[in-house]
Tab-separated table of C-alpha atoms in Angstrom:
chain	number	residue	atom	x	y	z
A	1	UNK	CA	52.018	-30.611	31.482
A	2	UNK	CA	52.761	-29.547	27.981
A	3	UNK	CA	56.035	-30.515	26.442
A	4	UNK	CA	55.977	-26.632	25.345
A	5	UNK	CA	55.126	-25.588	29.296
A	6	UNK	CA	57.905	-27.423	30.294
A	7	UNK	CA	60.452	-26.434	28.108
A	8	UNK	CA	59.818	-22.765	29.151
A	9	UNK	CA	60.072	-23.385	32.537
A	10	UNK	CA	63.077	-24.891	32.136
A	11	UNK	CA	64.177	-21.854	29.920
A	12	UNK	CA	63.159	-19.784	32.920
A	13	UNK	CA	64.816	-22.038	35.596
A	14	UNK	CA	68.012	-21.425	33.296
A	15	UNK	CA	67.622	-18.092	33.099
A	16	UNK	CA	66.863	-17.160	37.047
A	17	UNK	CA	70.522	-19.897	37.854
A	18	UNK	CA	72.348	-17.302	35.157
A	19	UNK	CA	71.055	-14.237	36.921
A	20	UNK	CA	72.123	-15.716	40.177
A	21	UNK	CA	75.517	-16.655	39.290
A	22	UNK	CA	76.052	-13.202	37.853
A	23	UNK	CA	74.687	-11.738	41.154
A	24	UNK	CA	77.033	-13.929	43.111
A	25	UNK	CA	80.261	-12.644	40.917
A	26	UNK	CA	79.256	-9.111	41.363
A	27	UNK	CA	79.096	-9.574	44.740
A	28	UNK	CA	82.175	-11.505	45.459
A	29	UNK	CA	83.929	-8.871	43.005
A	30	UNK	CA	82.554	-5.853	44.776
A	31	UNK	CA	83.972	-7.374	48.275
A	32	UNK	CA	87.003	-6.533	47.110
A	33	UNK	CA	90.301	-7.840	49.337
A	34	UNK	CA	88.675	-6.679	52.495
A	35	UNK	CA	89.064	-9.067	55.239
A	36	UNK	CA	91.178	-11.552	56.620
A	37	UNK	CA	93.589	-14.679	55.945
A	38	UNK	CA	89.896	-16.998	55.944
A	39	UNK	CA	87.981	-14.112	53.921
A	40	UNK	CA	90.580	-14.592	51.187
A	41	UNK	CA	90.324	-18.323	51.363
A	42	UNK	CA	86.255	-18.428	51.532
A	43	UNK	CA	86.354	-16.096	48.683
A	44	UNK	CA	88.599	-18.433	46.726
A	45	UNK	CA	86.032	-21.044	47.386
A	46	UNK	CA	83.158	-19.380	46.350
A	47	UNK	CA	85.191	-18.083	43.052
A	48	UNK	CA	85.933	-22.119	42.128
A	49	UNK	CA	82.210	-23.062	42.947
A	50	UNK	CA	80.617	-20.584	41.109
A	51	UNK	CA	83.157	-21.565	38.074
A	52	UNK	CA	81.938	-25.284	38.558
A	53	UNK	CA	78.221	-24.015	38.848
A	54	UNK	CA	78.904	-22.139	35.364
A	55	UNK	CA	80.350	-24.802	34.005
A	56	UNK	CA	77.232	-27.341	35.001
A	57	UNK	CA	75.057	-24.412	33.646
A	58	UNK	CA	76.268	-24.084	30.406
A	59	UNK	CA	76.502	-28.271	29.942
A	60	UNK	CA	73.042	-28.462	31.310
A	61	UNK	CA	72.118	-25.625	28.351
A	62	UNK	CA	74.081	-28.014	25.966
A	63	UNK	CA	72.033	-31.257	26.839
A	64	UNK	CA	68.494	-29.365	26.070
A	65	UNK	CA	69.423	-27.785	22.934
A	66	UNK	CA	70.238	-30.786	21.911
A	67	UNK	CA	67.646	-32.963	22.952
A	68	UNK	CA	65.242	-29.896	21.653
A	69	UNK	CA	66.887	-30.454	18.275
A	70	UNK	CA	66.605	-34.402	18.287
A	71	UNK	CA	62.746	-33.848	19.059
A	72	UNK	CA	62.461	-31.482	15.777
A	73	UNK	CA	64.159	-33.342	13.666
A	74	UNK	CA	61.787	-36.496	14.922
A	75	UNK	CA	58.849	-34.492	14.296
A	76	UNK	CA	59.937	-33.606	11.523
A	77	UNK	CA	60.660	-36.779	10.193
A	78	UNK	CA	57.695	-37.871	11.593
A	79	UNK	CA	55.265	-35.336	9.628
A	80	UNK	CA	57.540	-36.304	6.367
A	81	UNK	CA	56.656	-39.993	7.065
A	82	UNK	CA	52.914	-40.121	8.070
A	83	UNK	CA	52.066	-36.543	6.087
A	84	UNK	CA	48.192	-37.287	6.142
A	85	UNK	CA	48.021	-38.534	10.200
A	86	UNK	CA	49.923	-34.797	11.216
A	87	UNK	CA	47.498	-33.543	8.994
A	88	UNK	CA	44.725	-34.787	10.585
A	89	UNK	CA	45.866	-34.038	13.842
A	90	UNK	CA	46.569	-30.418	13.398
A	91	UNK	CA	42.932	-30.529	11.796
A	92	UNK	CA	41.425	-31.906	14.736
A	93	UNK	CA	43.398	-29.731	17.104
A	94	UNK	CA	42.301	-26.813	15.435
A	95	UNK	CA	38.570	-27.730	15.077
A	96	UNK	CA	38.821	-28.084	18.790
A	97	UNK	CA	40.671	-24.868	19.829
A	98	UNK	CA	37.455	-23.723	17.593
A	99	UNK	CA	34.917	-25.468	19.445
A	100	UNK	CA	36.998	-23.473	23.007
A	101	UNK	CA	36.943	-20.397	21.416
A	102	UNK	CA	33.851	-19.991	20.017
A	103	UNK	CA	32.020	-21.403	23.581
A	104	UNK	CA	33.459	-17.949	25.551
């Protein structure tokens, strides 16, 4: 799998936990007080794990930024090292998206 592929679906997965955390809130928020003595308390827990699963969220958003940025800046360096070898690799990449193209 592309390193591109993957990085999107890991975008996505990101995306769908947000959307299901903010779900969750909405939900506990719309319960209101309603309910009894261990209503109250199982609300309380779900409040404190969704703040921990926010909290993991937003780390785990962190760590691939980061490590997103450490593999431009090594490409980058990279390209500034060995200009002529990225140069003949894009070449040859696009001579052979050419050669796919041009087949259909």
């Amino acid at each position: 799998m592309p390193e591109q592929t993957l990085n999107n679906e890991k975008e996505k997965l990101l995306a769908d936990v947000r959307s299901v955390l903010n779900s969750t809130e909405e939900l506990l928020a719309a319960a209101g007080d309603e309910g009894g003595e261990k209503t109250r308390e199982l609300k309380t827990k779900i409040a404190a794990n969704l703040k921990l699963a926010k909290a993991r969220l937003i780390d785990a958003e962190q760590v691939a930024v980061e490590k997103a940025k450490a593999a431009a800046k090594a490409t980058d360096q990279y390209v500034h090292d060995n200009p002529w070898k990225a140069i003949g690799v894009a070449a040859a990449g696009a001579f052979l998206l050419g050669l796919l193209v041009s087949r259909r």
